[in-house]
Amino acid sequence: MGEFTFELNDDQKEVRDWLHGFAADVMRPAAAEWDEREETPWPIIQEAAKLGIYSLDFYAQQFFDPTGLGIPMTMEELFWGDAGIALSIVGTGLAAVGVLANGTEEQIGTWVPQMYGDATDVKVAAFCSSEPDAGSDVASMRTRAVYDEAKDEWVLNGTKTWATNGGIANVHVVVAVVDPELGSKGHASFIVPPNTPGLSQGQKFQKHGIRASHTAEVVLEDVRVPGSCLLGGKEKLDERLARAREKARSGSGERVKNAAMATFEASRPAVGAMAVGTARAAYEVALDYAGTRVQFGRPIIENQGVAFQLADMATQIDAARLLVWRASWMAVAGKPFTRAEGSMSKLYASEVAKSVTAQAIQILGGNGYTREYPVERMHRDAAIYTIFEGTSEIQRMVISRAIAK
């Protein structure tokens, strides 16, 4: 267990500076173009793969950083570069976390490498949980997985929505209902291998922000996957379902985690770090602008109204980062989120990103409202942080329940 510290070590600083250089030199110059095109920036993902940024080894190193700060540091720097391109680079990670959280060692070794491919043949993966009628309300999920014992296959039917890389992914991780009577406790996660018949892309969404990241529906029509594609294996699933049924019969209120929630809990501080990166980027643009924009004979930063806004923005960003770092350290140290610290970090950082990017536009005035300056795009991008992987309202619900115990 790493000792908690606010100071990055030399290796972490080296990685941070390396990522910052990639974000500044490769991502930022291309950000406006790919935002307008609303397409997956494959050339930039490939460049990231050549440098080793888009790779299983790199993310494994950051994931297993004993201080817990490797992943949030990575997310902050990449999303400082551009949120849409960054999400295209890191979106595979949610599917990988889904396998790491629920899969066996053999499944992890088999499928996670296929999610990334290599520098000469880049691949992406998709985590498919949300549905048209079941976003935050995972208990309302309708996608079914039925076991065909004679063939040792699972048959999946349903429609998933809001899936990053949905339909274009090499590997899809799909959360489905295996026992409807158990609600969210009757869910399981499945690997859908490449080129599996019956899986297709539905509607591709045209979004307000993060437009360089592909988001689409995934349609599953009699999709058959081998029994070995059930994450964790059938024996473990049967044991978990039996415990859930026994608790339901006995009226026990003990909480049983479902597959989707295990993934989201692990990823919430990382989303907070993404929000910090976007907020920091907008703040830096506003700070630079305020120092050079002259009105009434002096830089506008000398006006107290502008200076105080920037002071609040800087303070909020630092506070958000500290919440993210605390939650990330707690996770790697095995300390339970007894007060929903992971949700706290995601909630606060998300709200800060929306607020700071809006303030940046205000400081730039009319210029901030045009696409000639990046804060307009950053503000559009920031809106997603209060929505995906649990809305701000859901985070408040999780936190309120935790502190009421």
Coordinates of C-alpha atoms in Angstrom, one line a residue:
M1 CA 0.0 0.0 0.0
G2 CA 1.4 3.3 -1.0
E3 CA 1.8 6.1 1.5
F4 CA -0.6 8.9 0.8
T5 CA 1.2 12.0 -0.4
F6 CA 0.4 15.2 -2.4
E7 CA 3.7 15.1 -4.2
L8 CA 4.2 13.1 -7.4
N9 CA 7.4 11.0 -7.4
D10 CA 10.0 11.5 -10.2
D11 CA 8.6 8.6 -12.3
Q12 CA 5.1 10.0 -12.1
K13 CA 6.3 13.5 -13.0
E14 CA 8.1 12.0 -16.0
V15 CA 5.0 10.2 -17.2
R16 CA 2.9 13.4 -16.6
D17 CA 5.2 15.5 -18.6
W18 CA 5.3 12.9 -21.4
L19 CA 1.5 12.8 -21.5
H20 CA 1.3 16.6 -21.4
G21 CA 3.6 16.9 -24.4
F22 CA 1.4 14.4 -26.4
A23 CA -1.7 16.3 -25.4
A24 CA -0.2 19.7 -26.3
D25 CA 1.5 18.7 -29.5
V26 CA -0.8 16.0 -31.0
M27 CA -4.2 16.3 -29.5
R28 CA -4.8 20.1 -29.2
P29 CA -3.9 21.0 -32.8
A30 CA -6.4 18.4 -34.0
A31 CA -9.2 19.0 -31.5
A32 CA -11.3 21.4 -33.5
E33 CA -11.1 19.4 -36.7
W34 CA -12.3 16.1 -35.1
D35 CA -15.0 17.9 -33.1
E36 CA -16.4 19.2 -36.4
R37 CA -16.0 15.9 -38.2
E38 CA -17.7 14.0 -35.3
E39 CA -15.7 10.9 -36.2
T40 CA -13.4 8.6 -34.3
P41 CA -9.8 10.0 -34.6
W42 CA -8.2 6.8 -35.7
P43 CA -4.9 8.5 -36.8
I44 CA -4.4 10.0 -33.3
I45 CA -5.3 6.8 -31.5
Q46 CA -2.7 5.1 -33.8
E47 CA -0.1 7.7 -32.9
A48 CA -0.9 7.2 -29.2
A49 CA -0.4 3.4 -29.8
K50 CA 2.9 3.9 -31.5
L51 CA 4.1 6.0 -28.5
G52 CA 2.8 3.4 -26.0
I53 CA 0.1 5.6 -24.6
Y54 CA -2.7 3.6 -26.1
S55 CA -1.7 0.1 -24.8
L56 CA -2.6 -2.4 -22.2
D57 CA 0.8 -2.2 -20.7
F58 CA 0.7 1.5 -20.1
Y59 CA -2.8 1.5 -18.5
A60 CA -1.9 -1.6 -16.4
Q61 CA 1.2 0.3 -15.1
Q62 CA -1.0 3.3 -14.1
F63 CA -3.8 1.1 -12.7
F64 CA -1.3 -0.7 -10.4
D65 CA 0.5 2.4 -9.3
P66 CA 0.7 1.8 -5.5
T67 CA -0.1 5.4 -4.8
G68 CA -3.4 5.3 -6.8
L69 CA -2.5 8.4 -8.6
G70 CA -1.4 6.9 -12.0
I71 CA -4.9 6.8 -13.5
P72 CA -6.1 10.2 -12.4
M73 CA -2.9 11.8 -13.4
T74 CA -3.2 10.2 -16.9
M75 CA -6.8 11.2 -17.3
E76 CA -6.2 14.8 -16.2
E77 CA -3.4 15.3 -18.7
L78 CA -5.2 13.7 -21.7
F79 CA -8.5 15.5 -21.0
W80 CA -6.6 18.7 -20.6
G81 CA -5.6 18.1 -24.3
D82 CA -9.1 17.5 -25.6
A83 CA -12.0 15.6 -24.1
G84 CA -13.4 14.1 -27.3
I85 CA -10.1 12.8 -28.5
A86 CA -9.1 11.7 -25.0
L87 CA -12.4 9.7 -24.6
S88 CA -11.6 7.9 -27.9
I89 CA -8.2 7.0 -26.5
V90 CA -9.4 5.9 -23.0
G91 CA -12.9 4.7 -23.8
T92 CA -11.7 1.1 -24.1
G93 CA -10.6 1.3 -20.5
L94 CA -14.2 1.0 -19.2
A95 CA -14.7 -2.3 -21.0
A96 CA -11.3 -3.4 -19.7
V97 CA -12.2 -2.5 -16.1
G98 CA -15.4 -4.5 -16.6
V99 CA -13.4 -7.6 -17.3
L100 CA -10.8 -6.9 -14.6
A101 CA -13.5 -6.4 -12.0
N102 CA -15.6 -9.5 -12.9
G103 CA -13.5 -11.9 -15.0
T104 CA -11.2 -14.8 -14.3
E105 CA -7.5 -14.6 -14.8
E106 CA -7.9 -16.6 -18.0
Q107 CA -10.6 -14.3 -19.3
I108 CA -8.5 -11.2 -18.5
G109 CA -5.5 -12.7 -20.3
T110 CA -7.5 -13.7 -23.3
W111 CA -9.8 -10.7 -23.9
V112 CA -8.2 -7.5 -22.6
P113 CA -5.2 -7.6 -25.0
Q114 CA -7.7 -8.0 -27.9
M115 CA -9.4 -4.8 -26.8
Y116 CA -6.4 -2.7 -27.7
G117 CA -4.7 -4.6 -30.5
D118 CA -1.2 -3.2 -31.3
A119 CA 0.4 -0.2 -32.9
T120 CA 0.0 -1.7 -36.4
D121 CA -3.6 -2.8 -35.9
V122 CA -5.4 -0.7 -33.4
K123 CA -8.6 -2.0 -31.8
V124 CA -11.1 -0.5 -29.4
A125 CA -13.6 -2.1 -27.0
A126 CA -17.1 -1.1 -25.7
F127 CA -18.9 -1.5 -22.4
C128 CA -22.6 -1.9 -22.9
S129 CA -24.8 -1.3 -19.9
S130 CA -27.3 1.5 -20.4
E131 CA -30.6 0.9 -22.2
P132 CA -33.3 3.1 -23.7
D133 CA -35.4 2.6 -20.6
A134 CA -32.7 1.8 -18.1
G135 CA -29.9 4.3 -17.7
S136 CA -29.2 5.0 -14.0
D137 CA -32.1 2.6 -13.2
V138 CA -30.1 -0.5 -13.8
A139 CA -32.8 -2.6 -12.1
S140 CA -35.1 -1.9 -15.2
M141 CA -32.6 -3.5 -17.6
R142 CA -34.3 -5.7 -20.2
T143 CA -31.5 -7.3 -22.2
R144 CA -31.7 -11.0 -21.5
A145 CA -29.1 -13.7 -21.4
V146 CA -30.5 -17.3 -21.5
Y147 CA -28.3 -20.3 -21.0
D148 CA -28.5 -23.1 -23.7
E149 CA -27.1 -26.0 -21.6
A150 CA -27.1 -28.4 -24.5
K151 CA -24.6 -26.2 -26.4
D152 CA -23.0 -24.5 -23.4
E153 CA -23.9 -21.1 -25.0
W154 CA -25.5 -18.0 -23.8
V155 CA -28.1 -16.3 -26.0
L156 CA -28.3 -12.5 -25.7
N157 CA -31.2 -10.3 -26.9
G158 CA -31.8 -6.6 -26.3
T159 CA -30.7 -3.1 -27.2
K160 CA -28.0 -1.1 -25.4
T161 CA -27.5 2.6 -25.8
W162 CA -25.0 5.3 -25.1
A163 CA -22.2 2.8 -25.7
T164 CA -18.8 4.4 -26.2
N165 CA -17.3 2.6 -29.3
G166 CA -20.6 0.7 -29.6
G167 CA -20.7 -1.2 -32.9
I168 CA -17.2 -0.3 -34.0
A169 CA -15.5 -2.2 -31.1
N170 CA -13.5 -5.4 -31.6
V171 CA -14.8 -6.7 -28.2
H172 CA -18.0 -5.7 -26.5
V173 CA -18.7 -6.3 -22.8
V174 CA -22.5 -6.6 -22.3
V175 CA -24.4 -6.5 -19.1
A176 CA -27.6 -8.6 -19.3
V177 CA -30.3 -10.0 -17.0
V178 CA -30.0 -13.7 -16.2
D179 CA -32.6 -13.8 -13.5
P180 CA -35.4 -11.1 -13.8
E181 CA -36.9 -11.9 -10.4
L182 CA -33.7 -10.7 -8.6
G183 CA -33.7 -7.2 -10.2
S184 CA -30.2 -5.7 -10.4
K185 CA -28.8 -8.7 -8.4
G186 CA -29.7 -11.0 -11.3
H187 CA -27.3 -9.4 -13.8
A188 CA -24.1 -10.7 -15.3
S189 CA -21.5 -9.5 -17.8
F190 CA -20.6 -11.3 -21.0
I191 CA -17.9 -10.9 -23.6
V192 CA -19.1 -10.7 -27.2
P193 CA -16.1 -11.7 -29.4
P194 CA -15.2 -10.0 -32.6
N195 CA -17.5 -10.7 -35.6
T196 CA -20.2 -12.5 -33.5
P197 CA -23.4 -12.9 -35.6
G198 CA -26.4 -10.9 -34.4
L199 CA -24.6 -7.9 -32.9
S200 CA -25.0 -4.7 -34.9
Q201 CA -24.7 -1.0 -34.5
G202 CA -27.9 0.9 -34.1
Q203 CA -28.3 4.7 -34.1
K204 CA -25.1 6.7 -33.9
F205 CA -25.7 9.7 -31.7
Q206 CA -24.8 13.3 -32.8
K207 CA -23.8 14.9 -29.5
H208 CA -23.6 18.3 -27.9
G209 CA -19.9 17.6 -26.9
I210 CA -17.2 15.0 -26.9
R211 CA -18.0 14.7 -30.6
A212 CA -14.8 13.0 -31.5
S213 CA -15.8 10.0 -29.4
H214 CA -18.1 7.5 -31.1
T215 CA -21.4 6.8 -29.2
A216 CA -24.1 4.5 -30.5
E217 CA -26.7 1.9 -29.8
V218 CA -25.8 -1.8 -29.9
V219 CA -28.4 -4.2 -31.0
L220 CA -28.3 -7.8 -29.9
E221 CA -30.4 -10.3 -31.9
D222 CA -30.0 -14.0 -30.8
V223 CA -26.3 -13.3 -30.2
R224 CA -24.7 -16.6 -29.1
V225 CA -21.5 -16.6 -27.1
P226 CA -19.7 -19.6 -25.6
G227 CA -20.2 -20.4 -21.9
S228 CA -16.6 -19.3 -21.4
C229 CA -17.6 -15.7 -22.2
L230 CA -19.6 -15.3 -19.0
L231 CA -17.3 -13.2 -16.9
G232 CA -16.4 -15.0 -13.7
G233 CA -17.8 -18.3 -14.9
K234 CA -21.1 -20.1 -14.4
E235 CA -20.1 -21.7 -11.1
K236 CA -19.5 -18.3 -9.6
L237 CA -22.7 -16.9 -11.1
D238 CA -24.8 -19.8 -9.8
E239 CA -23.3 -19.3 -6.3
R240 CA -24.0 -15.6 -6.4
L241 CA -27.6 -16.0 -7.6
A242 CA -28.2 -18.7 -4.9
R243 CA -27.1 -16.3 -2.2
A244 CA -29.2 -13.5 -3.7
R245 CA -32.3 -15.8 -3.8
E246 CA -31.7 -16.9 -0.2
K247 CA -31.4 -13.3 1.0
A248 CA -34.6 -12.4 -0.9
R249 CA -36.4 -15.3 0.8
S250 CA -35.1 -14.4 4.3
G251 CA -35.7 -10.6 3.8
S252 CA -32.0 -9.8 4.4
G253 CA -31.1 -6.3 3.3
E254 CA -27.5 -7.1 2.7
R255 CA -26.2 -5.5 -0.4
V256 CA -25.1 -7.6 -3.3
K257 CA -23.1 -5.8 -6.0
N258 CA -24.1 -6.3 -9.6
A259 CA -21.7 -6.4 -12.5
A260 CA -22.4 -2.9 -13.9
M261 CA -22.2 -1.2 -10.5
A262 CA -18.8 -2.9 -9.8
T263 CA -17.5 -1.3 -12.9
F264 CA -18.9 2.1 -12.3
E265 CA -17.6 2.3 -8.7
A266 CA -14.1 1.5 -9.9
S267 CA -14.2 4.2 -12.6
R268 CA -15.9 7.2 -10.9
P269 CA -12.7 8.9 -9.5
A270 CA -11.2 8.5 -13.0
V271 CA -14.2 10.4 -14.5
G272 CA -13.6 13.1 -11.8
A273 CA -10.0 13.4 -13.1
M274 CA -11.3 13.8 -16.7
A275 CA -13.4 16.7 -15.5
V276 CA -10.5 18.2 -13.6
G277 CA -8.5 18.1 -16.9
T278 CA -11.2 19.9 -18.9
A279 CA -11.7 22.5 -16.1
R280 CA -8.0 23.2 -15.8
A281 CA -7.7 23.6 -19.6
A282 CA -10.5 26.2 -19.7
Y283 CA -9.1 28.0 -16.6
E284 CA -5.6 28.3 -18.2
V285 CA -7.1 29.8 -21.4
A286 CA -9.1 32.3 -19.4
L287 CA -6.1 33.2 -17.2
D288 CA -3.9 33.8 -20.2
Y289 CA -6.6 35.8 -21.9
A290 CA -7.2 37.9 -18.9
G291 CA -3.6 38.8 -18.6
T292 CA -3.3 40.0 -22.3
R293 CA -6.7 41.4 -23.0
V294 CA -6.6 45.2 -22.5
Q295 CA -9.8 47.2 -21.8
F296 CA -10.0 50.7 -20.5
G297 CA -6.2 50.9 -20.5
R298 CA -5.3 47.9 -18.5
P299 CA -5.4 44.0 -18.6
I300 CA -8.8 42.8 -17.5
I301 CA -7.2 40.6 -14.8
E302 CA -6.6 43.8 -12.9
N303 CA -10.3 44.2 -12.6
Q304 CA -11.4 42.7 -9.3
G305 CA -14.5 41.1 -10.9
V306 CA -12.4 39.1 -13.2
A307 CA -9.6 38.4 -10.8
F308 CA -12.0 37.0 -8.2
Q309 CA -13.6 34.7 -10.8
L310 CA -10.2 33.3 -11.6
A311 CA -9.4 32.9 -7.9
D312 CA -12.6 30.9 -7.4
M313 CA -11.9 28.8 -10.5
A314 CA -8.3 27.9 -9.3
T315 CA -9.6 27.0 -5.8
Q316 CA -12.4 24.8 -7.1
I317 CA -10.1 22.9 -9.5
D318 CA -7.6 22.2 -6.7
A319 CA -10.4 21.0 -4.4
A320 CA -11.8 18.7 -7.1
R321 CA -8.3 17.2 -7.8
L322 CA -7.8 16.6 -4.1
L323 CA -11.1 14.7 -3.8
V324 CA -10.2 12.6 -6.8
W325 CA -6.8 11.8 -5.5
R326 CA -8.2 10.9 -2.1
A327 CA -10.7 8.5 -3.6
S328 CA -8.1 7.0 -5.9
W329 CA -5.7 6.4 -3.0
M330 CA -8.5 4.9 -0.9
A331 CA -9.4 2.5 -3.8
V332 CA -5.8 1.2 -4.2
A333 CA -5.3 1.0 -0.5
G334 CA -8.4 -1.1 -0.1
K335 CA -10.2 1.4 2.1
P336 CA -14.0 1.2 1.7
F337 CA -15.9 4.2 0.4
T338 CA -18.0 4.4 3.6
R339 CA -19.1 7.9 2.8
A340 CA -19.3 7.4 -0.9
E341 CA -15.9 9.1 -1.4
G342 CA -15.8 7.9 -5.0
S343 CA -19.1 9.5 -5.8
M344 CA -18.1 12.7 -4.0
S345 CA -15.1 13.1 -6.2
K346 CA -17.1 12.5 -9.4
L347 CA -19.9 14.8 -8.4
Y348 CA -17.8 17.7 -7.3
A349 CA -15.3 17.6 -10.2
S350 CA -18.1 17.3 -12.7
E351 CA -19.9 20.3 -11.4
V352 CA -16.7 22.2 -11.2
A353 CA -16.0 21.4 -14.9
K354 CA -19.4 22.8 -16.0
S355 CA -19.0 25.9 -13.8
V356 CA -15.4 26.7 -14.7
T357 CA -15.9 26.3 -18.4
A358 CA -18.9 28.6 -18.3
Q359 CA -16.9 31.2 -16.3
A360 CA -14.1 30.9 -18.9
I361 CA -16.5 31.8 -21.7
Q362 CA -17.7 34.8 -19.6
I363 CA -14.2 36.1 -19.1
L364 CA -13.5 35.8 -22.8
G365 CA -16.8 37.6 -23.6
G366 CA -17.9 37.4 -27.2
N367 CA -14.7 35.7 -28.2
G368 CA -15.4 32.9 -25.7
Y369 CA -18.7 32.3 -27.5
T370 CA -17.0 31.6 -30.9
R371 CA -15.3 28.5 -32.2
E372 CA -12.1 30.5 -32.7
Y373 CA -11.3 30.0 -29.0
P374 CA -11.4 26.5 -27.4
V375 CA -13.5 27.3 -24.3
E376 CA -16.7 27.1 -26.3
R377 CA -15.8 23.4 -27.1
M378 CA -14.6 22.8 -23.6
H379 CA -17.9 24.0 -22.2
R380 CA -19.9 21.7 -24.5
D381 CA -17.6 18.8 -23.6
A382 CA -17.9 19.5 -19.8
A383 CA -21.7 18.9 -19.8
I384 CA -21.2 15.1 -20.2
Y385 CA -19.4 14.7 -16.8
T386 CA -22.6 15.4 -14.9
I387 CA -24.4 12.8 -17.0
F388 CA -22.4 9.7 -17.8
E389 CA -21.4 6.9 -15.4
G390 CA -24.1 8.2 -13.0
T391 CA -25.7 11.6 -13.2
S392 CA -25.0 14.2 -10.5
E393 CA -28.4 13.4 -9.1
I394 CA -27.5 9.7 -8.8
Q395 CA -24.2 10.7 -7.1
R396 CA -26.1 12.8 -4.6
M397 CA -28.4 9.9 -3.9
V398 CA -25.5 7.5 -3.4
I399 CA -23.7 10.0 -1.0
S400 CA -26.9 10.8 0.9
R401 CA -27.6 7.1 1.5
A402 CA -24.0 6.5 2.6
I403 CA -23.9 9.4 5.2
A404 CA -27.4 8.5 6.5
K405 CA -26.3 5.0 7.7

